[in-house]
PDB file of C-alpha atoms in Angstrom:
ATOM      1  CA  MET A 204     -17.251  -3.537  -6.781  1.00  0.00           C
ATOM      2  CA  GLN A 205     -14.931  -0.986  -8.695  1.00  0.00           C
ATOM      3  CA  ILE A 206     -14.366  -1.657 -12.701  1.00  0.00           C
ATOM      4  CA  GLY A 207     -11.692  -3.043 -13.556  1.00  0.00           C
ATOM      5  CA  VAL A 208     -10.805  -4.766 -10.320  1.00  0.00           C
ATOM      6  CA  ASP A 209      -8.973  -8.033 -10.625  1.00  0.00           C
ATOM      7  CA  SER A 210     -11.376  -9.999  -7.615  1.00  0.00           C
ATOM      8  CA  SER A 211      -8.789 -12.248  -7.017  1.00  0.00           C
ATOM      9  CA  LEU A 212      -6.313 -10.212  -6.269  1.00  0.00           C
ATOM     10  CA  ALA A 213      -8.830  -8.004  -4.303  1.00  0.00           C
ATOM     11  CA  VAL A 214      -9.405 -10.974  -1.767  1.00  0.00           C
ATOM     12  CA  GLY A 215      -5.870 -11.662  -1.078  1.00  0.00           C
ATOM     13  CA  ASN A 216      -3.379 -10.716   1.571  1.00  0.00           C
ATOM     14  CA  GLN A 217      -0.836  -8.587  -0.399  1.00  0.00           C
ATOM     15  CA  ARG A 218       0.594  -5.731   1.204  1.00  0.00           C
ATOM     16  CA  ILE A 219       2.501  -3.076  -0.905  1.00  0.00           C
ATOM     17  CA  PHE A 220       4.416  -0.048   0.224  1.00  0.00           C
ATOM     18  CA  VAL A 221       5.125   3.007  -1.864  1.00  0.00           C
ATOM     19  CA  LEU A 222       7.787   4.706  -0.768  1.00  0.00           C
ATOM     20  CA  ASP A 223       8.504   8.191  -2.476  1.00  0.00           C
ATOM     21  CA  SER A 224       9.144  12.155  -1.808  1.00  0.00           C
ATOM     22  CA  ASP A 225       6.974  12.651  -4.650  1.00  0.00           C
ATOM     23  CA  GLU A 226       3.691  13.018  -3.038  1.00  0.00           C
ATOM     24  CA  ILE A 227       1.532  13.186  -6.552  1.00  0.00           C
ATOM     25  CA  SER A 228       3.759  10.133  -7.689  1.00  0.00           C
ATOM     26  CA  ARG A 229       3.027   8.156  -4.269  1.00  0.00           C
ATOM     27  CA  MET A 230      -0.639   8.957  -3.798  1.00  0.00           C
ATOM     28  CA  ALA A 231      -1.539   8.028  -7.437  1.00  0.00           C
ATOM     29  CA  VAL A 232       0.158   4.696  -6.985  1.00  0.00           C
ATOM     30  CA  GLN A 233      -1.380   4.274  -4.019  1.00  0.00           C
ATOM     31  CA  PHE A 234      -4.852   4.728  -5.382  1.00  0.00           C
ATOM     32  CA  MET A 235      -3.937   2.791  -8.339  1.00  0.00           C
ATOM     33  CA  LEU A 236      -3.309  -0.335  -6.420  1.00  0.00           C
ATOM     34  CA  HIS A 237      -5.531   0.399  -3.517  1.00  0.00           C
ATOM     35  CA  ASP A 238      -8.678  -1.925  -4.996  1.00  0.00           C
ATOM     36  CA  GLU A 239      -6.512  -4.767  -5.240  1.00  0.00           C
ATOM     37  CA  TYR A 240      -3.946  -4.625  -2.468  1.00  0.00           C
ATOM     38  CA  GLU A 241      -3.491  -3.091   0.984  1.00  0.00           C
ATOM     39  CA  THR A 242      -1.156  -0.476  -0.014  1.00  0.00           C
ATOM     40  CA  HIS A 243       0.286   2.189   2.323  1.00  0.00           C
ATOM     41  CA  GLU A 244       2.256   5.015   1.049  1.00  0.00           C
ATOM     42  CA  PHE A 245       5.242   6.416   2.947  1.00  0.00           C
ATOM     43  CA  SER A 246       7.507   9.702   2.127  1.00  0.00           C
ATOM     44  CA  ALA A 247      10.485   8.508   4.754  1.00  0.00           C
ATOM     45  CA  LEU A 248      12.047   4.992   4.814  1.00  0.00           C
ATOM     46  CA  ALA A 249      11.998   5.161   8.849  1.00  0.00           C
ATOM     47  CA  ALA A 250       7.986   4.868   8.824  1.00  0.00           C
ATOM     48  CA  ALA A 251       7.770   2.269   6.413  1.00  0.00           C
ATOM     49  CA  VAL A 252      10.167  -0.009   8.644  1.00  0.00           C
ATOM     50  CA  GLY A 253       7.999   0.780  11.522  1.00  0.00           C
ATOM     51  CA  LYS A 254       4.845  -0.382   9.774  1.00  0.00           C
ATOM     52  CA  ALA A 255       7.107  -3.237   8.384  1.00  0.00           C
ATOM     53  CA  ARG A 256       7.126  -4.706  12.361  1.00  0.00           C
ATOM     54  CA  ASP A 257       2.950  -5.606  11.881  1.00  0.00           C
ATOM     55  CA  TRP A 258       3.416  -7.151   8.880  1.00  0.00           C
ATOM     56  CA  PRO A 259       5.999  -6.739   6.581  1.00  0.00           C
ATOM     57  CA  PRO A 260       5.141  -5.654   2.416  1.00  0.00           C
ATOM     58  CA  ASP A 261       5.205  -8.304  -0.561  1.00  0.00           C
ATOM     59  CA  LEU A 262       6.395  -5.648  -3.082  1.00  0.00           C
ATOM     60  CA  LEU A 263       8.305  -1.733  -2.011  1.00  0.00           C
ATOM     61  CA  ILE A 264       7.935   0.474  -4.327  1.00  0.00           C
ATOM     62  CA  VAL A 265      10.352   2.888  -4.563  1.00  0.00           C
ATOM     63  CA  GLY A 266      10.389   6.292  -6.504  1.00  0.00           C
ATOM     64  CA  ILE A 267      13.313   8.147  -8.386  1.00  0.00           C
ATOM     65  CA  SER A 268      12.858  11.111  -6.237  1.00  0.00           C
ATOM     66  CA  TYR A 269      13.170   9.866  -3.178  1.00  0.00           C
ATOM     67  CA  LEU A 270      16.582   7.954  -4.574  1.00  0.00           C
ATOM     68  CA  GLN A 271      17.929  10.995  -5.638  1.00  0.00           C
ATOM     69  CA  GLU A 272      17.626  12.519  -2.456  1.00  0.00           C
ATOM     70  CA  GLN A 273      18.727   9.455  -0.282  1.00  0.00           C
ATOM     71  CA  GLY A 274      21.175   8.105  -2.619  1.00  0.00           C
ATOM     72  CA  VAL A 275      21.201   4.934  -4.359  1.00  0.00           C
ATOM     73  CA  HIS A 276      22.812   3.249  -1.791  1.00  0.00           C
ATOM     74  CA  LEU A 277      19.872   3.396  -0.161  1.00  0.00           C
ATOM     75  CA  LEU A 278      18.382   0.274  -1.965  1.00  0.00           C
ATOM     76  CA  GLU A 279      20.975  -1.634  -0.604  1.00  0.00           C
ATOM     77  CA  GLN A 280      19.698  -0.790   2.781  1.00  0.00           C
ATOM     78  CA  MET A 281      15.976  -1.367   1.357  1.00  0.00           C
ATOM     79  CA  GLU A 282      16.888  -4.992   1.027  1.00  0.00           C
ATOM     80  CA  VAL A 283      18.096  -5.365   4.140  1.00  0.00           C
ATOM     81  CA  GLU A 284      15.402  -4.095   5.766  1.00  0.00           C
ATOM     82  CA  PHE A 285      12.760  -5.356   3.919  1.00  0.00           C
ATOM     83  CA  PRO A 286      14.322  -9.448   2.923  1.00  0.00           C
ATOM     84  CA  GLU A 287      11.281 -11.074   1.677  1.00  0.00           C
ATOM     85  CA  ALA A 288       9.706  -7.823  -0.312  1.00  0.00           C
ATOM     86  CA  GLN A 289      10.411  -7.029  -4.028  1.00  0.00           C
ATOM     87  CA  LEU A 290      11.429  -3.950  -5.238  1.00  0.00           C
ATOM     88  CA  LEU A 291      10.005  -2.298  -7.801  1.00  0.00           C
ATOM     89  CA  LEU A 292      11.567   1.386  -8.873  1.00  0.00           C
ATOM     90  CA  LEU A 293       9.087   4.000 -10.184  1.00  0.00           C
ATOM     91  CA  LEU A 294      11.110   6.294 -12.372  1.00  0.00           C
ATOM     92  CA  GLY A 295      10.762   9.238 -14.766  1.00  0.00           C
ATOM     93  CA  GLU A 296      10.503   9.129 -18.775  1.00  0.00           C
ATOM     94  CA  ASP A 297      14.526   9.677 -18.979  1.00  0.00           C
ATOM     95  CA  ASP A 298      17.435   7.321 -17.929  1.00  0.00           C
ATOM     96  CA  SER A 299      19.065   8.530 -14.911  1.00  0.00           C
ATOM     97  CA  PRO A 300      21.995   7.337 -12.877  1.00  0.00           C
ATOM     98  CA  VAL A 301      19.800   6.106 -10.715  1.00  0.00           C
ATOM     99  CA  ALA A 302      17.413   4.131 -13.467  1.00  0.00           C
ATOM    100  CA  LEU A 303      20.907   2.375 -14.607  1.00  0.00           C
ATOM    101  CA  ALA A 304      22.083   1.752 -11.157  1.00  0.00           C
ATOM    102  CA  GLY A 305      18.729  -0.203 -10.591  1.00  0.00           C
ATOM    103  CA  LYS A 306      18.982  -2.161 -14.109  1.00  0.00           C
ATOM    104  CA  ALA A 307      22.235  -3.192 -13.187  1.00  0.00           C
ATOM    105  CA  MET A 308      20.697  -4.732  -9.732  1.00  0.00           C
ATOM    106  CA  GLY A 309      18.277  -6.404 -11.908  1.00  0.00           C
ATOM    107  CA  LEU A 310      15.335  -4.573 -10.376  1.00  0.00           C
ATOM    108  CA  ALA A 311      11.772  -4.319 -11.969  1.00  0.00           C
ATOM    109  CA  GLN A 312      11.059  -0.666 -13.060  1.00  0.00           C
ATOM    110  CA  LEU A 313       7.816   1.248 -13.708  1.00  0.00           C
ATOM    111  CA  ARG A 314       8.324   4.722 -15.926  1.00  0.00           C
ATOM    112  CA  LYS A 315       6.165   7.519 -16.105  1.00  0.00           C
ATOM    113  CA  PRO A 316       3.690   8.742 -17.007  1.00  0.00           C
ATOM    114  CA  LEU A 317       1.693   6.533 -15.278  1.00  0.00           C
ATOM    115  CA  ARG A 318      -1.185   4.340 -16.884  1.00  0.00           C
ATOM    116  CA  LEU A 319      -3.703   2.090 -14.365  1.00  0.00           C
ATOM    117  CA  GLU A 320      -3.469  -0.694 -16.428  1.00  0.00           C
ATOM    118  CA  THR A 321       0.283  -0.201 -16.409  1.00  0.00           C
ATOM    119  CA  VAL A 322       0.852   0.270 -12.595  1.00  0.00           C
ATOM    120  CA  ARG A 323      -1.618  -2.940 -12.194  1.00  0.00           C
ATOM    121  CA  GLY A 324      -0.234  -5.145 -14.598  1.00  0.00           C
ATOM    122  CA  THR A 325       3.361  -4.903 -13.579  1.00  0.00           C
ATOM    123  CA  VAL A 326       2.438  -4.975  -9.883  1.00  0.00           C
ATOM    124  CA  ALA A 327       0.558  -8.050 -10.484  1.00  0.00           C
ATOM    125  CA  MET A 328       3.118  -9.629 -12.636  1.00  0.00           C
ATOM    126  CA  ILE A 329       5.846  -8.956  -9.913  1.00  0.00           C
ATOM    127  CA  LEU A 330       3.844 -10.541  -7.007  1.00  0.00           C
ATOM    128  CA  ARG A 331       3.042 -13.594  -9.198  1.00  0.00           C
ATOM    129  CA  ASN A 332       6.435 -14.116  -9.978  1.00  0.00           C
ATOM    130  CA  GLY A 333       8.024 -13.463  -6.686  1.00  0.00           C
ATOM    131  CA  GLN A 334       5.661 -15.958  -5.028  1.00  0.00           C
TER     132      GLN A 334
END
């Protein structure tokens, strides 16, 4: 048992995909969540879509660096590819066009710097409200 892990979440069957081209952010989020959720990290949307065929995610965390590289229009495609998943944007400290577009779409946002309590709390809130 890990310190600070909510055992009721750890035995659940919720799946999270972390999609980001920034390997450090992607792996940090995966590390913060893997004790409580089945968490997978990806650097490309195609890999996430392939994995979702087996069992789709409940939450898709998308990094700003990936959206800046691929374009904000990708958010709409993600809603089509993962219709049952909640979306959470992983943003930098500053507002950017991507952050503003996500806010306009009503998407939840998580800002850097990442803290264990903030990441786990935000994810738990989104997954509880989405079900």
